[in-house]
Phi, psi and omega in degrees: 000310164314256153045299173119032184249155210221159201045051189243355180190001162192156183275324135348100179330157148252111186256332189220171165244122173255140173272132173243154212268024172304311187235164181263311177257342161205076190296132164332135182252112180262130201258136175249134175258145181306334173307293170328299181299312181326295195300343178262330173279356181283291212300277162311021171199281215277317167275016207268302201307290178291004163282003174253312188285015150297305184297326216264290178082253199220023150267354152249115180274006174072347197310172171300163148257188175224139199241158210234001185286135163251165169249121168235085179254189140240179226254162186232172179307331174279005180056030150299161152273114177228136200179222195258138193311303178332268267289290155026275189295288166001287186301323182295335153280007199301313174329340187235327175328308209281351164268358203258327167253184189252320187303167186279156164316326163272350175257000165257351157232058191302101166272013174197152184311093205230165161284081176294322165309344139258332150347280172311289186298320165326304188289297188312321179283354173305326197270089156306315182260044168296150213238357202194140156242138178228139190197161177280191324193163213267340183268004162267337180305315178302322190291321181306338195244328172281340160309300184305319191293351194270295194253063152266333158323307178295350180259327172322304203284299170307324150313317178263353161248006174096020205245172160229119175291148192325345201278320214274139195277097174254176120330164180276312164328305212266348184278317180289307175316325185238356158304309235281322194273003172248144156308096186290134189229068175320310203301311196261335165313309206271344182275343205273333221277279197321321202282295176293325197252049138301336190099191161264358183279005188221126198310127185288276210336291191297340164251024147258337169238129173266345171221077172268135201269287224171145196256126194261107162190137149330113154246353201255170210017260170292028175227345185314335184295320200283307210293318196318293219283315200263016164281342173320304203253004177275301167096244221252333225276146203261177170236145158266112173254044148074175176261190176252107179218181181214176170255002161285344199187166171233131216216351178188141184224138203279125170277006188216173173272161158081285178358105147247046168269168168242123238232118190276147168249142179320303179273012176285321174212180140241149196254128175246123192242147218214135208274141184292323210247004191296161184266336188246149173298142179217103179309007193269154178223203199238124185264177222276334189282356206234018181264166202221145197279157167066027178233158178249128209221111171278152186252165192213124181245129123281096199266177203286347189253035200359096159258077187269122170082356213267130207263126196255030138093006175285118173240150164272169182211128193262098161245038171168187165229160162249099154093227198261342189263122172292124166277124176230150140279128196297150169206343153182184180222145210269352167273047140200045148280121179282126185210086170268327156230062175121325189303326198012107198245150189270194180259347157303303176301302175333294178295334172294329211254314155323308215272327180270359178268325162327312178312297180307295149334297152116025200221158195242128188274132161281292186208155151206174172225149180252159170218143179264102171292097174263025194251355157261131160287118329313184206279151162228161194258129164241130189265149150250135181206141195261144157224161169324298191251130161301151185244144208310116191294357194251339159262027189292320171278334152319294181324315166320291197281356165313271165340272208313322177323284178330302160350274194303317148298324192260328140243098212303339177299304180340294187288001192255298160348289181279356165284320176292354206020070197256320195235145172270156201300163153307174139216183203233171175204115172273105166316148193271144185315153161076003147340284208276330131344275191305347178270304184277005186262299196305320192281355188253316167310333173270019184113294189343120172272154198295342182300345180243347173276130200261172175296162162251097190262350157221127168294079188237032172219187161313273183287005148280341182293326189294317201277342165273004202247337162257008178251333183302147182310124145282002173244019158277000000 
């Protein structure tokens, strides 16, 4: 099919390629059918955008946004494109973004690795009445705002004398290119200036845009630690979450603000839903009509770009109905799932168990990840976790014994294990600030586009073990 041979798994053009954001050096080519993409620009843009402005009314003023989506792709031998299915959609509107957002064509179609994250503010913040951020997922709306909190004098500064500054990594082509078209504008410098060195501890958004709507991004399940950090700067300002998609399909969409159930939607695929808890393997599966509110069901998508039967390891959880269509919720994939003898703690279990060690603790979590330590005997759960404030290195076994508690509740085998001493207790590892930041800069420096990096939430490869094993805190 690379190549150019055709009809080999559907009759259907194949127009695009999704890259999936599984490996880092060889990532997967998912074949996108012109059906596909339409159903992700149906979905994901044209009902997502009036399911907000129903909700919304005239607290959305229509103004630009600003958008964090890139198109990066590459050219493949059959002379497709291939890259991330967002990137896609994107692309499919190019004709229109500059009316509908604020940043410029080179940093939404990048050809070479730049500090994009000021670019994208430089243009937004100029934009008094910017109305919206829209980005694939909530760690970038975040990465984005703790930018600004480090470097706004230097973007202030650059707005009001008409400059970019020298430090910021640009190409040289795209620096004279957009030097040649910026302005100087003292004026929204000194109201941005009077704003910011008010501090942050009172949400900034709404008082650098005063008529900012509402934030367009994935925040639900592994990304919710991101949706927590950015109501600090959003304040009152709703959220949209956006769909439930893959890069095989766009499989579910929020009918409502705030909402994080998901709405399936019917005509995107057809869906076989196979019950999460069964004991035994079953060729049998469940069709949609036959789910049950409150049970967990991994799905099976026959999609438009033929993909027959094909199980994409996602299991859900059904809370509620639309109509006749079952509100599902994401709750963990089943290739991360953790299992050292038997226990199989889910990406649920985990986040319960952080979020209640937080509490407990008394501390504000950045990001975390688990790692299945087989290199002690027996095997162990180990948490890794970034917090706001380093935390005292003299209470690290309370801190121990907290994590293992949590474990141990959220999955009662964990705790049955280590008493039988089948599992060695937990531990916990405090990662150096900017840890988990400095993984995704790195991981975008290495080709990943930013529209797919997802949280890590299990240190389950070589490099993720080296680089988080070598960032951990030592005074912690």
């Amino acid at each position: 099919m690379l190549t150019g041979e055709e009809g080999l798994i559907t009759n259907d053009p194949i127009i695009h390629y999704a890259l999936t954001s599984g490996s880092v050096d060889n990532p997967k080519k998912i074949p996108v059918s012109e059906d596909t993409v339409k159903l992700y620009r149906e979905y994901a843009t044209q009902y997502s955008f009036a399911v907000i402005s129903e909700a919304l009314g005239e607290k959305w003023k229509k103004g630009r946004g600003l958008n964090l989506m890139e198109v990066k792709f590459e050219t493949l031998p059959n002379g497709l494109f291939a890259g991330s299915i967002s990137g896609r959609g994107v692309y499919s509107i190019k004709n229109l973004l500059f009316l509908m957002f604020t940043s410029p064509k080179e940093v939404v179609f990048p050809t070479e690795i730049m500090d994009s994250k000021y670019i994208h503010l430089r243009y937004a913040l100029i934009e008094k009445s910017l109305s919206y951020i829209v980005s694939a997922f909530m760690t970038g709306v975040c990465d984005l705002m703790k930018y600004l909190e480090a470097n706004w004098e230097m973007i202030v500064s650059d707005i009001e004398n008409g400059t970019i500054n020298e430090d910021i990594k640009i190409p040289d082509d795209v620096r004279k290119t957009l030097l040649a078209k910026i302005k100087p504008d003292p004026k929204r410098a000194a109201a941005l200036r009077a704003a910011f060195q008010k501090g942050f501890d009172d949400p900034i958004i709404p008082r650098i845009w005063p008529e900012f709507a509402f934030v367009h991004a994935i925040g639900s399940g592994g990304f919710s630690v991101y949706t927590d950090k950015m109501r600090h700067y959003l304040g009152d300002i709703p959220i949209y979450f956006s769909v439930y998609a893959a890069s095989e399909s766009i499989m579910a969409i929020c009918s409502e603000m705030e909402s994080q159930a998901f709405v399936l939607i019917p005509d995107s695929a057809f869906y076989e839903f196979i019950p999460a808890n069964q004991e035994e393997e079953t060729n049998e599966t469940l069709t949609m009509d036959q789910l049950e509110t409150g049970k967990d069901y991994e799905i099976v998508i026959t999609n438009t770009s033929g993909f027959y039967r094909y199980r994409i390891k996602d299991v859900v959880r059904v809370v509620g109905w639309y109509n006749k269509c079952p509100k599902i919720q994401f709750v963990y994939r089943l290739n991360q799932m953790v299992s050292i003898a038997g226990e199989k703690t889910t990406e649920d279990c985990i986040s319960w168990s952080v979020r209640e060690f937080v509490k407990e603790a008394k501390c504000e979590l950045v990001d975390y990840s688990v790692y299945a330590d087989i290199g002690v005997s027996p095997g162990r759960y180990v948490i890794f976790m970034e917090t706001e404030k380093r935390l005292a290195k003299d209470q690290h076994h309370e801190y121990r014994r907290i994590i293992e508690e949590k474990l141990g509740i959220a999955n009662p085998s964990i705790g049955a294990k280590v008493k039988s001493g089948v599992l060695s207790p937990s531990d916990i590892t405090f990662v150096q600030e900017e840890t988990y930041a400095l993984y995704r800069d790195l991981m975008i420096m290495r080709g990943i586009s930013g529209n797919q990096l997802k949280p890590v939430r299990v240190i389950d490869t070589l490099v993720k073990e080296n680089f988080f094993f070598a960032l951990a805190d030592k005074e912690s």
